[in-house]
Short mmCIF file of C-alpha atoms in Angstrom, two decimals:
data_model
loop_
_atom_site.label_atom_id
_atom_site.label_comp_id
_atom_site.label_asym_id
_atom_site.label_seq_id
_atom_site.Cartn_x
_atom_site.Cartn_y
_atom_site.Cartn_z
CA THR A 1 179.34 -107.55 -62.96
CA HIS A 2 178.96 -104.24 -64.75
CA SER A 3 178.41 -105.91 -68.16
CA THR A 4 174.76 -106.59 -67.31
CA LEU A 5 174.11 -102.85 -67.50
CA LEU A 6 174.84 -102.93 -71.22
CA THR A 7 172.10 -105.46 -71.97
CA PRO A 8 168.62 -103.95 -72.05
CA GLN A 9 166.55 -104.96 -69.03
CA LYS A 10 163.79 -107.34 -70.08
CA GLN A 11 160.46 -105.62 -69.70
CA GLU A 12 158.14 -107.38 -67.32
CA GLU A 13 155.56 -109.31 -69.34
CA PRO A 14 152.00 -108.27 -68.46
CA ASP A 15 149.88 -110.91 -66.73
CA LEU A 16 146.84 -109.74 -68.65
CA ILE A 17 146.39 -107.69 -71.84
CA ILE A 18 142.88 -106.33 -72.29
CA SER A 19 141.74 -105.01 -75.67
CA GLY A 20 138.83 -102.67 -76.35
CA GLN A 21 137.81 -99.04 -76.51
CA ASP A 22 135.55 -98.33 -73.50
CA VAL A 23 136.73 -96.14 -70.59
CA VAL A 24 135.33 -98.81 -68.23
CA LEU A 25 138.20 -101.07 -69.37
CA ASP A 26 140.77 -98.48 -68.29
CA ILE A 27 139.21 -98.33 -64.81
CA LEU A 28 139.17 -102.14 -64.69
CA ALA A 29 142.90 -102.22 -65.54
CA ASN A 30 143.61 -99.87 -62.61
CA TYR A 31 141.69 -102.10 -60.21
CA LEU A 32 143.58 -105.16 -61.47
CA GLN A 33 146.91 -103.39 -60.90
CA GLN A 34 145.83 -102.85 -57.27
CA GLU A 35 145.07 -106.60 -57.06
CA GLY A 36 148.67 -107.29 -58.10
CA VAL A 37 147.83 -108.24 -61.68
CA HIS A 38 150.26 -106.52 -64.07
CA THR A 39 147.71 -105.36 -66.66
CA ALA A 40 148.23 -103.77 -70.06
CA ARG A 41 145.65 -102.11 -72.35
CA THR A 42 145.40 -102.07 -76.12
CA TYR A 43 142.75 -100.11 -78.01
CA LEU A 44 141.92 -102.43 -80.89
CA SER A 45 138.51 -102.63 -82.56
CA SER A 46 136.34 -105.64 -81.71
CA PHE A 47 137.31 -107.37 -84.95
CA GLU A 48 141.06 -106.78 -84.51
CA GLY A 49 140.78 -107.79 -80.86
CA LEU A 50 139.35 -111.21 -81.73
CA LEU A 51 142.12 -111.80 -84.28
CA SER A 52 144.75 -110.80 -81.70
CA LEU A 53 143.18 -113.14 -79.14
CA TYR A 54 143.28 -115.96 -81.69
CA GLN A 55 146.97 -115.20 -82.35
CA ASP A 56 147.77 -115.13 -78.59
CA HIS A 57 148.84 -111.47 -78.62
CA ILE A 58 146.23 -110.54 -75.96
CA HIS A 59 144.26 -112.36 -73.25
CA VAL A 60 140.90 -110.59 -73.15
CA ALA A 61 139.07 -109.05 -76.12
CA ALA A 62 136.13 -106.72 -75.53
CA CYS A 63 133.69 -107.22 -78.36
CA HIS A 64 130.38 -105.81 -79.63
CA LEU A 65 129.81 -107.14 -83.14
CA PHE A 66 126.32 -107.62 -84.59
CA ASP A 67 125.68 -110.25 -87.27
CA GLY A 68 122.16 -109.07 -88.06
CA VAL A 69 120.56 -111.37 -85.47
CA ALA A 70 122.71 -111.47 -82.34
CA TYR A 71 125.93 -110.16 -80.83
CA ASN A 72 129.47 -111.60 -80.80
CA LYS A 73 128.92 -115.36 -80.92
CA THR A 74 129.20 -115.90 -84.69
CA PHE A 75 132.23 -113.59 -84.93
CA VAL A 76 134.04 -115.47 -82.15
CA ARG A 77 133.31 -118.74 -83.92
CA SER A 78 134.55 -117.42 -87.29
CA LEU A 79 137.63 -115.52 -86.13
CA MET A 80 138.73 -118.09 -83.53
CA PRO A 81 137.86 -121.38 -85.24
CA GLY A 82 138.12 -124.45 -83.02
CA ILE A 83 139.20 -122.48 -79.94
CA PRO A 84 136.79 -122.91 -76.99
CA ALA A 85 135.94 -119.50 -75.56
CA VAL A 86 133.59 -117.91 -73.04
CA LEU A 87 131.69 -114.64 -73.34
CA VAL A 88 131.61 -112.68 -70.05
CA ASN A 89 129.30 -109.68 -70.13
CA VAL A 90 130.49 -106.13 -69.52
CA SER A 91 127.43 -104.04 -70.39
CA TYR A 92 124.56 -103.29 -72.72
CA ARG A 93 124.53 -100.00 -74.62
CA THR A 94 122.13 -98.30 -76.98
CA GLN A 95 123.39 -97.85 -80.53
CA GLY A 96 121.73 -95.49 -82.95
CA PHE A 97 122.12 -92.42 -85.13
CA TYR A 98 123.64 -89.09 -84.21
CA VAL A 99 121.63 -86.39 -86.02
CA GLN A 100 121.58 -82.61 -85.86
CA LYS A 101 119.51 -80.97 -83.12
CA GLY A 102 115.82 -81.09 -83.95
CA ASN A 103 116.46 -83.78 -86.59
CA PRO A 104 115.95 -81.39 -89.57
CA LYS A 105 116.12 -84.23 -92.13
CA ASN A 106 113.45 -86.24 -90.25
CA ILE A 107 115.69 -89.33 -90.03
CA ARG A 108 113.87 -92.35 -88.55
CA GLY A 109 115.80 -95.55 -89.14
CA TRP A 110 118.17 -97.71 -91.18
CA SER A 111 116.35 -97.23 -94.50
CA ASP A 112 117.25 -93.51 -94.38
CA LEU A 113 120.86 -94.52 -95.15
CA GLY A 114 119.77 -94.89 -98.78
CA ARG A 115 118.21 -91.42 -99.10
CA GLU A 116 119.75 -89.10 -101.69
CA ASP A 117 119.52 -86.06 -99.41
CA ILE A 118 121.42 -87.66 -96.51
CA THR A 119 125.19 -87.62 -95.97
CA VAL A 120 126.81 -89.98 -93.49
CA LEU A 121 130.12 -90.45 -91.70
CA ASN A 122 131.76 -93.84 -91.27
CA ARG A 123 134.37 -95.61 -89.16
CA ARG A 124 137.29 -97.68 -90.35
CA VAL A 125 136.98 -101.30 -91.47
CA GLY A 126 136.75 -103.67 -88.48
CA SER A 127 135.06 -101.19 -86.15
CA SER A 128 131.68 -102.25 -84.76
CA ALA A 129 129.88 -99.16 -86.10
CA ARG A 130 131.19 -99.88 -89.62
CA ILE A 131 130.18 -103.55 -89.41
CA LEU A 132 126.75 -102.55 -88.08
CA MET A 133 126.25 -100.16 -91.02
CA ASP A 134 127.38 -102.76 -93.56
CA ILE A 135 125.08 -105.44 -92.09
CA GLN A 136 122.08 -103.09 -92.27
CA LEU A 137 122.89 -101.94 -95.82
CA LYS A 138 123.13 -105.56 -96.96
CA ARG A 139 119.85 -106.42 -95.22
CA LEU A 140 118.09 -103.53 -97.01
CA GLY A 141 119.80 -104.15 -100.35
CA ILE A 142 121.36 -100.67 -100.38
CA PRO A 143 124.77 -100.67 -102.13
CA ALA A 144 127.48 -98.81 -100.19
CA SER A 145 128.24 -96.80 -103.34
CA LYS A 146 124.78 -95.22 -103.05
CA VAL A 147 125.43 -93.95 -99.51
CA LYS A 148 126.77 -90.40 -99.58
CA GLY A 149 129.80 -90.03 -97.31
CA TYR A 150 130.31 -93.79 -96.86
CA ASP A 151 134.05 -93.31 -97.49
CA ARG A 152 134.47 -90.43 -95.02
CA ILE A 153 136.27 -92.18 -92.16
CA MET A 154 136.29 -90.73 -88.64
CA LYS A 155 138.60 -91.83 -85.79
CA SER A 156 136.03 -92.18 -82.99
CA HIS A 157 132.41 -91.86 -81.89
CA LEU A 158 133.38 -88.51 -80.41
CA THR A 159 134.79 -87.03 -83.64
CA MET A 160 131.77 -88.32 -85.58
CA ALA A 161 129.29 -86.84 -83.12
CA ALA A 162 131.11 -83.49 -83.16
CA ALA A 163 131.10 -83.41 -86.98
CA VAL A 164 127.35 -84.12 -87.12
CA ALA A 165 126.71 -81.48 -84.43
CA ALA A 166 128.70 -79.00 -86.53
CA GLY A 167 126.57 -79.76 -89.59
CA GLU A 168 129.32 -81.51 -91.57
CA ALA A 169 127.07 -84.53 -92.14
CA ASP A 170 123.48 -85.56 -91.43
CA LEU A 171 124.03 -88.89 -89.71
CA ALA A 172 126.55 -91.18 -88.01
CA ILE A 173 126.25 -94.41 -86.04
CA GLY A 174 127.37 -94.44 -82.42
CA THR A 175 126.52 -95.01 -78.78
CA GLU A 176 124.04 -92.92 -76.86
CA ARG A 177 126.46 -91.89 -74.11
CA ILE A 178 128.57 -89.66 -76.39
CA SER A 179 125.47 -87.82 -77.61
CA ARG A 180 124.75 -86.63 -74.07
CA GLN A 181 128.07 -84.77 -74.01
CA MET A 182 127.27 -82.69 -77.09
CA GLU A 183 125.28 -79.56 -77.82
CA ASN A 184 123.41 -79.39 -81.13
CA LEU A 185 123.01 -83.15 -81.33
CA ASP A 186 120.08 -85.54 -81.06
CA PHE A 187 120.20 -89.32 -80.78
CA ILE A 188 117.86 -91.81 -82.45
CA PRO A 189 118.03 -95.16 -80.60
CA LEU A 190 117.94 -98.19 -82.91
CA LEU A 191 119.15 -101.25 -81.03
CA GLU A 192 120.64 -102.44 -77.77
CA GLU A 193 124.12 -103.86 -78.23
CA ARG A 194 125.77 -106.38 -75.94
CA PHE A 195 129.36 -105.66 -74.96
CA ASP A 196 131.22 -108.83 -73.87
CA PHE A 197 134.69 -109.94 -72.91
CA VAL A 198 135.89 -112.88 -74.98
CA ILE A 199 138.31 -115.12 -73.07
CA LYS A 200 139.79 -118.45 -74.12
CA LYS A 201 138.27 -121.19 -71.99
CA GLU A 202 141.73 -122.50 -71.03
CA MET A 203 142.43 -119.11 -69.38
CA LEU A 204 139.31 -119.10 -67.22
CA GLU A 205 140.87 -120.79 -64.19
CA THR A 206 144.14 -118.83 -64.30
CA GLU A 207 144.81 -116.41 -61.46
CA PRO A 208 144.72 -113.20 -63.56
CA VAL A 209 141.31 -114.06 -65.06
CA GLN A 210 139.99 -115.16 -61.66
CA LYS A 211 141.01 -111.74 -60.31
CA LEU A 212 139.42 -110.01 -63.32
CA ARG A 213 136.11 -111.72 -62.52
CA LYS A 214 136.51 -110.80 -58.86
CA VAL A 215 136.93 -107.11 -59.77
CA LEU A 216 133.84 -107.22 -62.01
CA ASN A 217 131.85 -108.19 -58.92
CA ASP A 218 133.59 -105.73 -56.59
CA PRO A 219 131.03 -103.19 -55.21
CA ALA A 220 133.63 -100.37 -55.31
CA PHE A 221 134.36 -101.02 -59.00
CA ARG A 222 130.64 -101.25 -59.80
CA LYS A 223 129.98 -97.98 -58.00
CA GLU A 224 132.75 -96.21 -59.90
CA ILE A 225 131.60 -97.32 -63.36
CA ALA A 226 127.94 -96.54 -62.58
CA HIS A 227 128.79 -92.87 -63.24
CA PHE A 228 129.02 -93.62 -66.97
CA SER A 229 125.43 -93.14 -67.98
CA GLY A 230 124.21 -94.96 -71.06
CA ASN A 231 125.66 -98.30 -69.97
CA ASP A 232 123.43 -100.98 -68.44
CA TYR A 233 125.40 -103.35 -66.20
CA ARG A 234 122.62 -105.85 -65.46
CA ASP A 235 124.74 -108.85 -66.53
CA LEU A 236 128.20 -107.52 -65.59
CA GLY A 237 130.54 -110.44 -64.86
CA LYS A 238 128.06 -113.13 -65.93
CA ILE A 239 129.11 -115.83 -68.36
CA ILE A 240 126.67 -115.28 -71.25
CA CYS A 241 127.69 -118.43 -73.11
CA GLU A 242 130.46 -120.79 -74.07
CA VAL A 243 131.37 -120.78 -77.73
#
């Protein structure tokens, strides 16, 4: 009957919703589509991704959150209490400071965040770079109010790196890869971060997640993502731990 045309067609529910902000995840979603898995992407921060996973809004949360000792595990436990989950590795990446070419302020490490002659740029609450900065400030006993530029919020690693390169600030936290795309920028490596997928354990045997793990081990997929320098894929697809 023609009346059905008046009711909006129900959108097909995605089989898998993957959250996170790395271009590798976009490529993964394309491969999954080719495997017949209707995949959607959402670009939440690690923190927001874990909350969304807990609330069943997404299926896979990409996460790189440092607690001062290790990556991801404590955050998964806190933000998804009582929910068994697995951490499947995506990559390792170097995090550090973007500074102006030649490092005119002679910036060396975390303690420089407290210097009076240094201005910084920050990311919004919940982003991994913001959490990393806050953890280090707490560890060093530097109050955020003493950090010049702490409240200047940038949208992405890219906008932060560009602002530092342009001389708008002395320092920002980000990944090494972005720094290679910029003139007038140097990178000071400070730690290796682990970038994991967080998946509820009950989802592990479902067909979409099985196909996701298959793609992670697909030589064609691995070859394509190898072009993104600055990522180390030594544990790609491995279950790092159960939480």
